C-alpha cells in the first residue's frame, strides 16, 4: 500500500505545486516526517529534492 501511495505522491510532487505536507496527508500518510522517511528510503532523495530535480528550467 505504501508503494502505491509513494508513486502517487511522486507524480503530485512532479506535476503540482501542492505543499509536501498536503501531498503526504492527501496520499494517506498521517505524518509528514514518516512520509519523508519512506520517500527518502525508496527514491534516495527527499520529496523536496525530488521536486527540485524534476523542475524544468524555462528560458
mmCIF file with all atom_site columns, N, CA and C in Angstrom:
data_model
loop_
_atom_site.group_PDB
_atom_site.id
_atom_site.type_symbol
_atom_site.label_atom_id
_atom_site.label_alt_id
_atom_site.label_comp_id
_atom_site.label_asym_id
_atom_site.label_entity_id
_atom_site.label_seq_id
_atom_site.pdbx_PDB_ins_code
_atom_site.Cartn_x
_atom_site.Cartn_y
_atom_site.Cartn_z
_atom_site.occupancy
_atom_site.B_iso_or_equiv
_atom_site.pdbx_formal_charge
_atom_site.auth_seq_id
_atom_site.auth_comp_id
_atom_site.auth_asym_id
_atom_site.auth_atom_id
_atom_site.pdbx_PDB_model_num
ATOM 1   N N  . UNK A 1 1  ? 0.815  -1.196 0.000   1.00 0.00 ? 1  UNK A N  1
ATOM 2   C CA . UNK A 1 1  ? 0.000  0.000  0.000   1.00 0.00 ? 1  UNK A CA 1
ATOM 3   C C  . UNK A 1 1  ? 0.863  1.267  0.000   1.00 0.00 ? 1  UNK A C  1
ATOM 4   N N  . UNK A 1 2  ? 1.917  1.256  0.806   1.00 0.00 ? 2  UNK A N  1
ATOM 5   C CA . UNK A 1 2  ? 2.792  2.434  0.845   1.00 0.00 ? 2  UNK A CA 1
ATOM 6   C C  . UNK A 1 2  ? 3.477  2.671  -0.495  1.00 0.00 ? 2  UNK A C  1
ATOM 7   N N  . UNK A 1 3  ? 3.802  1.591  -1.205  1.00 0.00 ? 3  UNK A N  1
ATOM 8   C CA . UNK A 1 3  ? 4.429  1.761  -2.525  1.00 0.00 ? 3  UNK A CA 1
ATOM 9   C C  . UNK A 1 3  ? 3.511  2.528  -3.459  1.00 0.00 ? 3  UNK A C  1
ATOM 10  N N  . UNK A 1 4  ? 2.232  2.194  -3.447  1.00 0.00 ? 4  UNK A N  1
ATOM 11  C CA . UNK A 1 4  ? 1.262  2.902  -4.289  1.00 0.00 ? 4  UNK A CA 1
ATOM 12  C C  . UNK A 1 4  ? 1.164  4.367  -3.870  1.00 0.00 ? 4  UNK A C  1
ATOM 13  N N  . UNK A 1 5  ? 1.079  4.611  -2.575  1.00 0.00 ? 5  UNK A N  1
ATOM 14  C CA . UNK A 1 5  ? 0.992  5.984  -2.064  1.00 0.00 ? 5  UNK A CA 1
ATOM 15  C C  . UNK A 1 5  ? 2.221  6.803  -2.465  1.00 0.00 ? 5  UNK A C  1
ATOM 16  N N  . UNK A 1 6  ? 3.384  6.182  -2.408  1.00 0.00 ? 6  UNK A N  1
ATOM 17  C CA . UNK A 1 6  ? 4.609  6.884  -2.781  1.00 0.00 ? 6  UNK A CA 1
ATOM 18  C C  . UNK A 1 6  ? 4.636  7.199  -4.272  1.00 0.00 ? 6  UNK A C  1
ATOM 19  N N  . UNK A 1 7  ? 4.152  6.287  -5.099  1.00 0.00 ? 7  UNK A N  1
ATOM 20  C CA . UNK A 1 7  ? 4.100  6.551  -6.545  1.00 0.00 ? 7  UNK A CA 1
ATOM 21  C C  . UNK A 1 7  ? 3.158  7.718  -6.857  1.00 0.00 ? 7  UNK A C  1
ATOM 22  N N  . UNK A 1 8  ? 2.003  7.732  -6.206  1.00 0.00 ? 8  UNK A N  1
ATOM 23  C CA . UNK A 1 8  ? 1.060  8.836  -6.407  1.00 0.00 ? 8  UNK A CA 1
ATOM 24  C C  . UNK A 1 8  ? 1.679  10.143 -5.928  1.00 0.00 ? 8  UNK A C  1
ATOM 25  N N  . UNK A 1 9  ? 2.324  10.102 -4.777  1.00 0.00 ? 9  UNK A N  1
ATOM 26  C CA . UNK A 1 9  ? 2.936  11.320 -4.245  1.00 0.00 ? 9  UNK A CA 1
ATOM 27  C C  . UNK A 1 9  ? 4.042  11.820 -5.161  1.00 0.00 ? 9  UNK A C  1
ATOM 28  N N  . UNK A 1 10 ? 4.776  10.910 -5.772  1.00 0.00 ? 10 UNK A N  1
ATOM 29  C CA . UNK A 1 10 ? 5.850  11.317 -6.690  1.00 0.00 ? 10 UNK A CA 1
ATOM 30  C C  . UNK A 1 10 ? 5.278  12.077 -7.885  1.00 0.00 ? 10 UNK A C  1
ATOM 31  N N  . UNK A 1 11 ? 4.161  11.596 -8.411  1.00 0.00 ? 11 UNK A N  1
ATOM 32  C CA . UNK A 1 11 ? 3.509  12.308 -9.522  1.00 0.00 ? 11 UNK A CA 1
ATOM 33  C C  . UNK A 1 11 ? 3.035  13.684 -9.084  1.00 0.00 ? 11 UNK A C  1
ATOM 34  N N  . UNK A 1 12 ? 2.449  13.754 -7.901  1.00 0.00 ? 12 UNK A N  1
ATOM 35  C CA . UNK A 1 12 ? 1.962  15.039 -7.403  1.00 0.00 ? 12 UNK A CA 1
ATOM 36  C C  . UNK A 1 12 ? 3.111  16.019 -7.181  1.00 0.00 ? 12 UNK A C  1
ATOM 37  N N  . UNK A 1 13 ? 4.218  15.527 -6.675  1.00 0.00 ? 13 UNK A N  1
ATOM 38  C CA . UNK A 1 13 ? 5.382  16.396 -6.479  1.00 0.00 ? 13 UNK A CA 1
ATOM 39  C C  . UNK A 1 13 ? 5.900  16.923 -7.803  1.00 0.00 ? 13 UNK A C  1
ATOM 40  N N  . UNK A 1 14 ? 5.856  16.087 -8.810  1.00 0.00 ? 14 UNK A N  1
ATOM 41  C CA . UNK A 1 14 ? 6.403  16.469 -10.113 1.00 0.00 ? 14 UNK A CA 1
ATOM 42  C C  . UNK A 1 14 ? 5.495  17.428 -10.869 1.00 0.00 ? 14 UNK A C  1
ATOM 43  N N  . UNK A 1 15 ? 4.182  17.227 -10.775 1.00 0.00 ? 15 UNK A N  1
ATOM 44  C CA . UNK A 1 15 ? 3.264  17.962 -11.651 1.00 0.00 ? 15 UNK A CA 1
ATOM 45  C C  . UNK A 1 15 ? 2.402  19.007 -10.966 1.00 0.00 ? 15 UNK A C  1
ATOM 46  N N  . UNK A 1 16 ? 2.519  19.164 -9.646  1.00 0.00 ? 16 UNK A N  1
ATOM 47  C CA . UNK A 1 16 ? 1.740  20.190 -8.956  1.00 0.00 ? 16 UNK A CA 1
ATOM 48  C C  . UNK A 1 16 ? 2.652  21.025 -8.065  1.00 0.00 ? 16 UNK A C  1
ATOM 49  N N  . UNK A 1 17 ? 2.106  22.119 -7.587  1.00 0.00 ? 17 UNK A N  1
ATOM 50  C CA . UNK A 1 17 ? 2.827  22.963 -6.632  1.00 0.00 ? 17 UNK A CA 1
ATOM 51  C C  . UNK A 1 17 ? 2.278  22.793 -5.218  1.00 0.00 ? 17 UNK A C  1
ATOM 52  N N  . UNK A 1 18 ? 1.527  21.746 -4.994  1.00 0.00 ? 18 UNK A N  1
ATOM 53  C CA . UNK A 1 18 ? 0.967  21.455 -3.678  1.00 0.00 ? 18 UNK A CA 1
ATOM 54  C C  . UNK A 1 18 ? 2.100  21.218 -2.687  1.00 0.00 ? 18 UNK A C  1
ATOM 55  N N  . UNK A 1 19 ? 1.918  21.681 -1.469  1.00 0.00 ? 19 UNK A N  1
ATOM 56  C CA . UNK A 1 19 ? 2.981  21.535 -0.465  1.00 0.00 ? 19 UNK A CA 1
ATOM 57  C C  . UNK A 1 19 ? 3.236  20.061 -0.161  1.00 0.00 ? 19 UNK A C  1
ATOM 58  N N  . UNK A 1 20 ? 4.444  19.783 0.288   1.00 0.00 ? 20 UNK A N  1
ATOM 59  C CA . UNK A 1 20 ? 4.823  18.408 0.630   1.00 0.00 ? 20 UNK A CA 1
ATOM 60  C C  . UNK A 1 20 ? 3.909  17.875 1.729   1.00 0.00 ? 20 UNK A C  1
ATOM 61  N N  . UNK A 1 21 ? 3.602  18.700 2.704   1.00 0.00 ? 21 UNK A N  1
ATOM 62  C CA . UNK A 1 21 ? 2.730  18.268 3.803   1.00 0.00 ? 21 UNK A CA 1
ATOM 63  C C  . UNK A 1 21 ? 1.349  17.883 3.279   1.00 0.00 ? 21 UNK A C  1
ATOM 64  N N  . UNK A 1 22 ? 0.773  18.713 2.403   1.00 0.00 ? 22 UNK A N  1
ATOM 65  C CA . UNK A 1 22 ? -0.544 18.410 1.849   1.00 0.00 ? 22 UNK A CA 1
ATOM 66  C C  . UNK A 1 22 ? -0.515 17.145 1.006   1.00 0.00 ? 22 UNK A C  1
ATOM 67  N N  . UNK A 1 23 ? 0.537  16.959 0.239   1.00 0.00 ? 23 UNK A N  1
ATOM 68  C CA . UNK A 1 23 ? 0.658  15.738 -0.565  1.00 0.00 ? 23 UNK A CA 1
ATOM 69  C C  . UNK A 1 23 ? 0.739  14.519 0.345   1.00 0.00 ? 23 UNK A C  1
ATOM 70  N N  . UNK A 1 24 ? 1.529  14.606 1.391   1.00 0.00 ? 24 UNK A N  1
ATOM 71  C CA . UNK A 1 24 ? 1.658  13.483 2.330   1.00 0.00 ? 24 UNK A CA 1
ATOM 72  C C  . UNK A 1 24 ? 0.294  13.118 2.912   1.00 0.00 ? 24 UNK A C  1
ATOM 73  N N  . UNK A 1 25 ? -0.435 14.100 3.389   1.00 0.00 ? 25 UNK A N  1
ATOM 74  C CA . UNK A 1 25 ? -1.729 13.823 4.009   1.00 0.00 ? 25 UNK A CA 1
ATOM 75  C C  . UNK A 1 25 ? -2.757 13.361 2.983   1.00 0.00 ? 25 UNK A C  1
ATOM 76  N N  . UNK A 1 26 ? -2.733 13.945 1.780   1.00 0.00 ? 26 UNK A N  1
ATOM 77  C CA . UNK A 1 26 ? -3.679 13.541 0.735   1.00 0.00 ? 26 UNK A CA 1
ATOM 78  C C  . UNK A 1 26 ? -3.420 12.125 0.233   1.00 0.00 ? 26 UNK A C  1
ATOM 79  N N  . UNK A 1 27 ? -2.195 11.673 0.370   1.00 0.00 ? 27 UNK A N  1
ATOM 80  C CA . UNK A 1 27 ? -1.858 10.314 -0.056  1.00 0.00 ? 27 UNK A CA 1
ATOM 81  C C  . UNK A 1 27 ? -2.026 9.295  1.073   1.00 0.00 ? 27 UNK A C  1
ATOM 82  N N  . UNK A 1 28 ? -2.518 9.747  2.204   1.00 0.00 ? 28 UNK A N  1
ATOM 83  C CA . UNK A 1 28 ? -2.853 8.817  3.280   1.00 0.00 ? 28 UNK A CA 1
ATOM 84  C C  . UNK A 1 28 ? -1.825 8.665  4.376   1.00 0.00 ? 28 UNK A C  1
ATOM 85  N N  . UNK A 1 29 ? -0.787 9.472  4.357   1.00 0.00 ? 29 UNK A N  1
ATOM 86  C CA . UNK A 1 29 ? 0.201  9.420  5.431   1.00 0.00 ? 29 UNK A CA 1
ATOM 87  C C  . UNK A 1 29 ? -0.259 10.335 6.554   1.00 0.00 ? 29 UNK A C  1
ATOM 88  N N  . UNK A 1 30 ? -0.135 9.867  7.778   1.00 0.00 ? 30 UNK A N  1
ATOM 89  C CA . UNK A 1 30 ? -0.597 10.655 8.916   1.00 0.00 ? 30 UNK A CA 1
ATOM 90  C C  . UNK A 1 30 ? 0.492  11.572 9.463   1.00 0.00 ? 30 UNK A C  1
ATOM 91  N N  . UNK A 1 31 ? 1.705  11.403 8.963   1.00 0.00 ? 31 UNK A N  1
ATOM 92  C CA . UNK A 1 31 ? 2.825  12.202 9.440   1.00 0.00 ? 31 UNK A CA 1
ATOM 93  C C  . UNK A 1 31 ? 3.715  12.573 8.256   1.00 0.00 ? 31 UNK A C  1
ATOM 94  N N  . UNK A 1 32 ? 4.033  13.846 8.143   1.00 0.00 ? 32 UNK A N  1
ATOM 95  C CA . UNK A 1 32 ? 4.920  14.287 7.072   1.00 0.00 ? 32 UNK A CA 1
ATOM 96  C C  . UNK A 1 32 ? 6.317  13.711 7.259   1.00 0.00 ? 32 UNK A C  1
ATOM 97  N N  . UNK A 1 33 ? 6.774  13.604 8.490   1.00 0.00 ? 33 UNK A N  1
ATOM 98  C CA . UNK A 1 33 ? 8.120  13.071 8.718   1.00 0.00 ? 33 UNK A CA 1
ATOM 99  C C  . UNK A 1 33 ? 8.204  11.593 8.337   1.00 0.00 ? 33 UNK A C  1
ATOM 100 N N  . UNK A 1 34 ? 7.150  10.827 8.606   1.00 0.00 ? 34 UNK A N  1
ATOM 101 C CA . UNK A 1 34 ? 7.128  9.416  8.199   1.00 0.00 ? 34 UNK A CA 1
ATOM 102 C C  . UNK A 1 34 ? 7.100  9.307  6.676   1.00 0.00 ? 34 UNK A C  1
ATOM 103 N N  . UNK A 1 35 ? 6.316  10.155 6.029   1.00 0.00 ? 35 UNK A N  1
ATOM 104 C CA . UNK A 1 35 ? 6.263  10.192 4.573   1.00 0.00 ? 35 UNK A CA 1
ATOM 105 C C  . UNK A 1 35 ? 7.647  10.488 4.005   1.00 0.00 ? 35 UNK A C  1
ATOM 106 N N  . UNK A 1 36 ? 8.317  11.504 4.541   1.00 0.00 ? 36 UNK A N  1
ATOM 107 C CA . UNK A 1 36 ? 9.647  11.886 4.062   1.00 0.00 ? 36 UNK A CA 1
ATOM 108 C C  . UNK A 1 36 ? 10.644 10.748 4.276   1.00 0.00 ? 36 UNK A C  1
ATOM 109 N N  . UNK A 1 37 ? 10.537 10.081 5.398   1.00 0.00 ? 37 UNK A N  1
ATOM 110 C CA . UNK A 1 37 ? 11.428 8.952  5.700   1.00 0.00 ? 37 UNK A CA 1
ATOM 111 C C  . UNK A 1 37 ? 11.244 7.828  4.674   1.00 0.00 ? 37 UNK A C  1
ATOM 112 N N  . UNK A 1 38 ? 10.003 7.453  4.398   1.00 0.00 ? 38 UNK A N  1
ATOM 113 C CA . UNK A 1 38 ? 9.743  6.398  3.419   1.00 0.00 ? 38 UNK A CA 1
ATOM 114 C C  . UNK A 1 38 ? 10.126 6.829  2.008   1.00 0.00 ? 38 UNK A C  1
ATOM 115 N N  . UNK A 1 39 ? 9.799  8.059  1.656   1.00 0.00 ? 39 UNK A N  1
ATOM 116 C CA . UNK A 1 39 ? 10.130 8.577  0.335   1.00 0.00 ? 39 UNK A CA 1
ATOM 117 C C  . UNK A 1 39 ? 11.643 8.548  0.131   1.00 0.00 ? 39 UNK A C  1
ATOM 118 N N  . UNK A 1 40 ? 12.381 8.996  1.120   1.00 0.00 ? 40 UNK A N  1
ATOM 119 C CA . UNK A 1 40 ? 13.844 9.027  1.034   1.00 0.00 ? 40 UNK A CA 1
ATOM 120 C C  . UNK A 1 40 ? 14.431 7.632  0.919   1.00 0.00 ? 40 UNK A C  1
ATOM 121 N N  . UNK A 1 41 ? 13.880 6.699  1.663   1.00 0.00 ? 41 UNK A N  1
ATOM 122 C CA . UNK A 1 41 ? 14.341 5.315  1.601   1.00 0.00 ? 41 UNK A CA 1
ATOM 123 C C  . UNK A 1 41 ? 14.098 4.706  0.220   1.00 0.00 ? 41 UNK A C  1
ATOM 124 N N  . UNK A 1 42 ? 12.959 5.030  -0.359  1.00 0.00 ? 42 UNK A N  1
ATOM 125 C CA . UNK A 1 42 ? 12.568 4.441  -1.633  1.00 0.00 ? 42 UNK A CA 1
ATOM 126 C C  . UNK A 1 42 ? 13.271 5.089  -2.816  1.00 0.00 ? 42 UNK A C  1
ATOM 127 N N  . UNK A 1 43 ? 13.332 6.419  -2.835  1.00 0.00 ? 43 UNK A N  1
ATOM 128 C CA . UNK A 1 43 ? 13.826 7.144  -4.007  1.00 0.00 ? 43 UNK A CA 1
ATOM 129 C C  . UNK A 1 43 ? 15.209 7.777  -3.798  1.00 0.00 ? 43 UNK A C  1
ATOM 130 N N  . UNK A 1 44 ? 15.794 7.587  -2.620  1.00 0.00 ? 44 UNK A N  1
ATOM 131 C CA . UNK A 1 44 ? 17.147 8.063  -2.303  1.00 0.00 ? 44 UNK A CA 1
ATOM 132 C C  . UNK A 1 44 ? 17.293 9.579  -2.402  1.00 0.00 ? 44 UNK A C  1
ATOM 133 N N  . UNK A 1 45 ? 16.208 10.294 -2.137  1.00 0.00 ? 45 UNK A N  1
ATOM 134 C CA . UNK A 1 45 ? 16.227 11.753 -2.012  1.00 0.00 ? 45 UNK A CA 1
ATOM 135 C C  . UNK A 1 45 ? 14.945 12.170 -1.300  1.00 0.00 ? 45 UNK A C  1
ATOM 136 N N  . UNK A 1 46 ? 14.975 13.348 -0.700  1.00 0.00 ? 46 UNK A N  1
ATOM 137 C CA . UNK A 1 46 ? 13.777 13.835 -0.017  1.00 0.00 ? 46 UNK A CA 1
ATOM 138 C C  . UNK A 1 46 ? 12.739 14.269 -1.051  1.00 0.00 ? 46 UNK A C  1
ATOM 139 N N  . UNK A 1 47 ? 11.483 14.413 -0.634  1.00 0.00 ? 47 UNK A N  1
ATOM 140 C CA . UNK A 1 47 ? 10.472 14.907 -1.568  1.00 0.00 ? 47 UNK A CA 1
ATOM 141 C C  . UNK A 1 47 ? 10.833 16.260 -2.176  1.00 0.00 ? 47 UNK A C  1
ATOM 142 N N  . UNK A 1 48 ? 11.392 17.154 -1.386  1.00 0.00 ? 48 UNK A N  1
ATOM 143 C CA . UNK A 1 48 ? 11.783 18.468 -1.896  1.00 0.00 ? 48 UNK A CA 1
ATOM 144 C C  . UNK A 1 48 ? 12.917 18.349 -2.905  1.00 0.00 ? 48 UNK A C  1
ATOM 145 N N  . UNK A 1 49 ? 13.889 17.508 -2.619  1.00 0.00 ? 49 UNK A N  1
ATOM 146 C CA . UNK A 1 49 ? 14.978 17.289 -3.572  1.00 0.00 ? 49 UNK A CA 1
ATOM 147 C C  . UNK A 1 49 ? 14.435 16.707 -4.876  1.00 0.00 ? 49 UNK A C  1
ATOM 148 N N  . UNK A 1 50 ? 13.486 15.776 -4.760  1.00 0.00 ? 50 UNK A N  1
ATOM 149 C CA . UNK A 1 50 ? 12.887 15.197 -5.962  1.00 0.00 ? 50 UNK A CA 1
ATOM 150 C C  . UNK A 1 50 ? 12.173 16.267 -6.771  1.00 0.00 ? 50 UNK A C  1
ATOM 151 N N  . UNK A 1 51 ? 11.373 17.070 -6.096  1.00 0.00 ? 51 UNK A N  1
ATOM 152 C CA . UNK A 1 51 ? 10.635 18.137 -6.790  1.00 0.00 ? 51 UNK A CA 1
ATOM 153 C C  . UNK A 1 51 ? 11.598 19.079 -7.499  1.00 0.00 ? 51 UNK A C  1
ATOM 154 N N  . UNK A 1 52 ? 12.652 19.484 -6.828  1.00 0.00 ? 52 UNK A N  1
ATOM 155 C CA . UNK A 1 52 ? 13.621 20.395 -7.423  1.00 0.00 ? 52 UNK A CA 1
ATOM 156 C C  . UNK A 1 52 ? 14.368 19.749 -8.592  1.00 0.00 ? 52 UNK A C  1
ATOM 157 N N  . UNK A 1 53 ? 14.595 18.467 -8.537  1.00 0.00 ? 53 UNK A N  1
ATOM 158 C CA . UNK A 1 53 ? 15.326 17.786 -9.607  1.00 0.00 ? 53 UNK A CA 1
ATOM 159 C C  . UNK A 1 53 ? 14.464 17.595 -10.850 1.00 0.00 ? 53 UNK A C  1
ATOM 160 N N  . UNK A 1 54 ? 13.153 17.664 -10.705 1.00 0.00 ? 54 UNK A N  1
ATOM 161 C CA . UNK A 1 54 ? 12.265 17.434 -11.853 1.00 0.00 ? 54 UNK A CA 1
ATOM 162 C C  . UNK A 1 54 ? 11.743 18.720 -12.480 1.00 0.00 ? 54 UNK A C  1
ATOM 163 N N  . UNK A 1 55 ? 12.060 19.842 -11.865 1.00 0.00 ? 55 UNK A N  1
ATOM 164 C CA . UNK A 1 55 ? 11.612 21.115 -12.433 1.00 0.00 ? 55 UNK A CA 1
ATOM 165 C C  . UNK A 1 55 ? 12.369 21.402 -13.709 1.00 0.00 ? 55 UNK A C  1
ATOM 166 N N  . UNK A 1 56 ? 11.649 21.854 -14.683 1.00 0.00 ? 56 UNK A N  1
ATOM 167 C CA . UNK A 1 56 ? 12.243 22.229 -15.962 1.00 0.00 ? 56 UNK A CA 1
ATOM 168 C C  . UNK A 1 56 ? 12.732 23.674 -15.879 1.00 0.00 ? 56 UNK A C  1
ATOM 169 N N  . UNK A 1 57 ? 13.857 23.926 -16.453 1.00 0.00 ? 57 UNK A N  1
ATOM 170 C CA . UNK A 1 57 ? 14.383 25.286 -16.499 1.00 0.00 ? 57 UNK A CA 1
ATOM 171 C C  . UNK A 1 57 ? 13.762 25.985 -17.701 1.00 0.00 ? 57 UNK A C  1
ATOM 172 N N  . UNK A 1 58 ? 13.054 27.062 -17.442 1.00 0.00 ? 58 UNK A N  1
ATOM 173 C CA . UNK A 1 58 ? 12.440 27.802 -18.549 1.00 0.00 ? 58 UNK A CA 1
ATOM 174 C C  . UNK A 1 58 ? 13.271 29.039 -18.849 1.00 0.00 ? 58 UNK A C  1
ATOM 175 N N  . UNK A 1 59 ? 13.445 29.273 -20.123 1.00 0.00 ? 59 UNK A N  1
ATOM 176 C CA . UNK A 1 59 ? 14.273 30.408 -20.560 1.00 0.00 ? 59 UNK A CA 1
ATOM 177 C C  . UNK A 1 59 ? 13.401 31.462 -21.192 1.00 0.00 ? 59 UNK A C  1
#
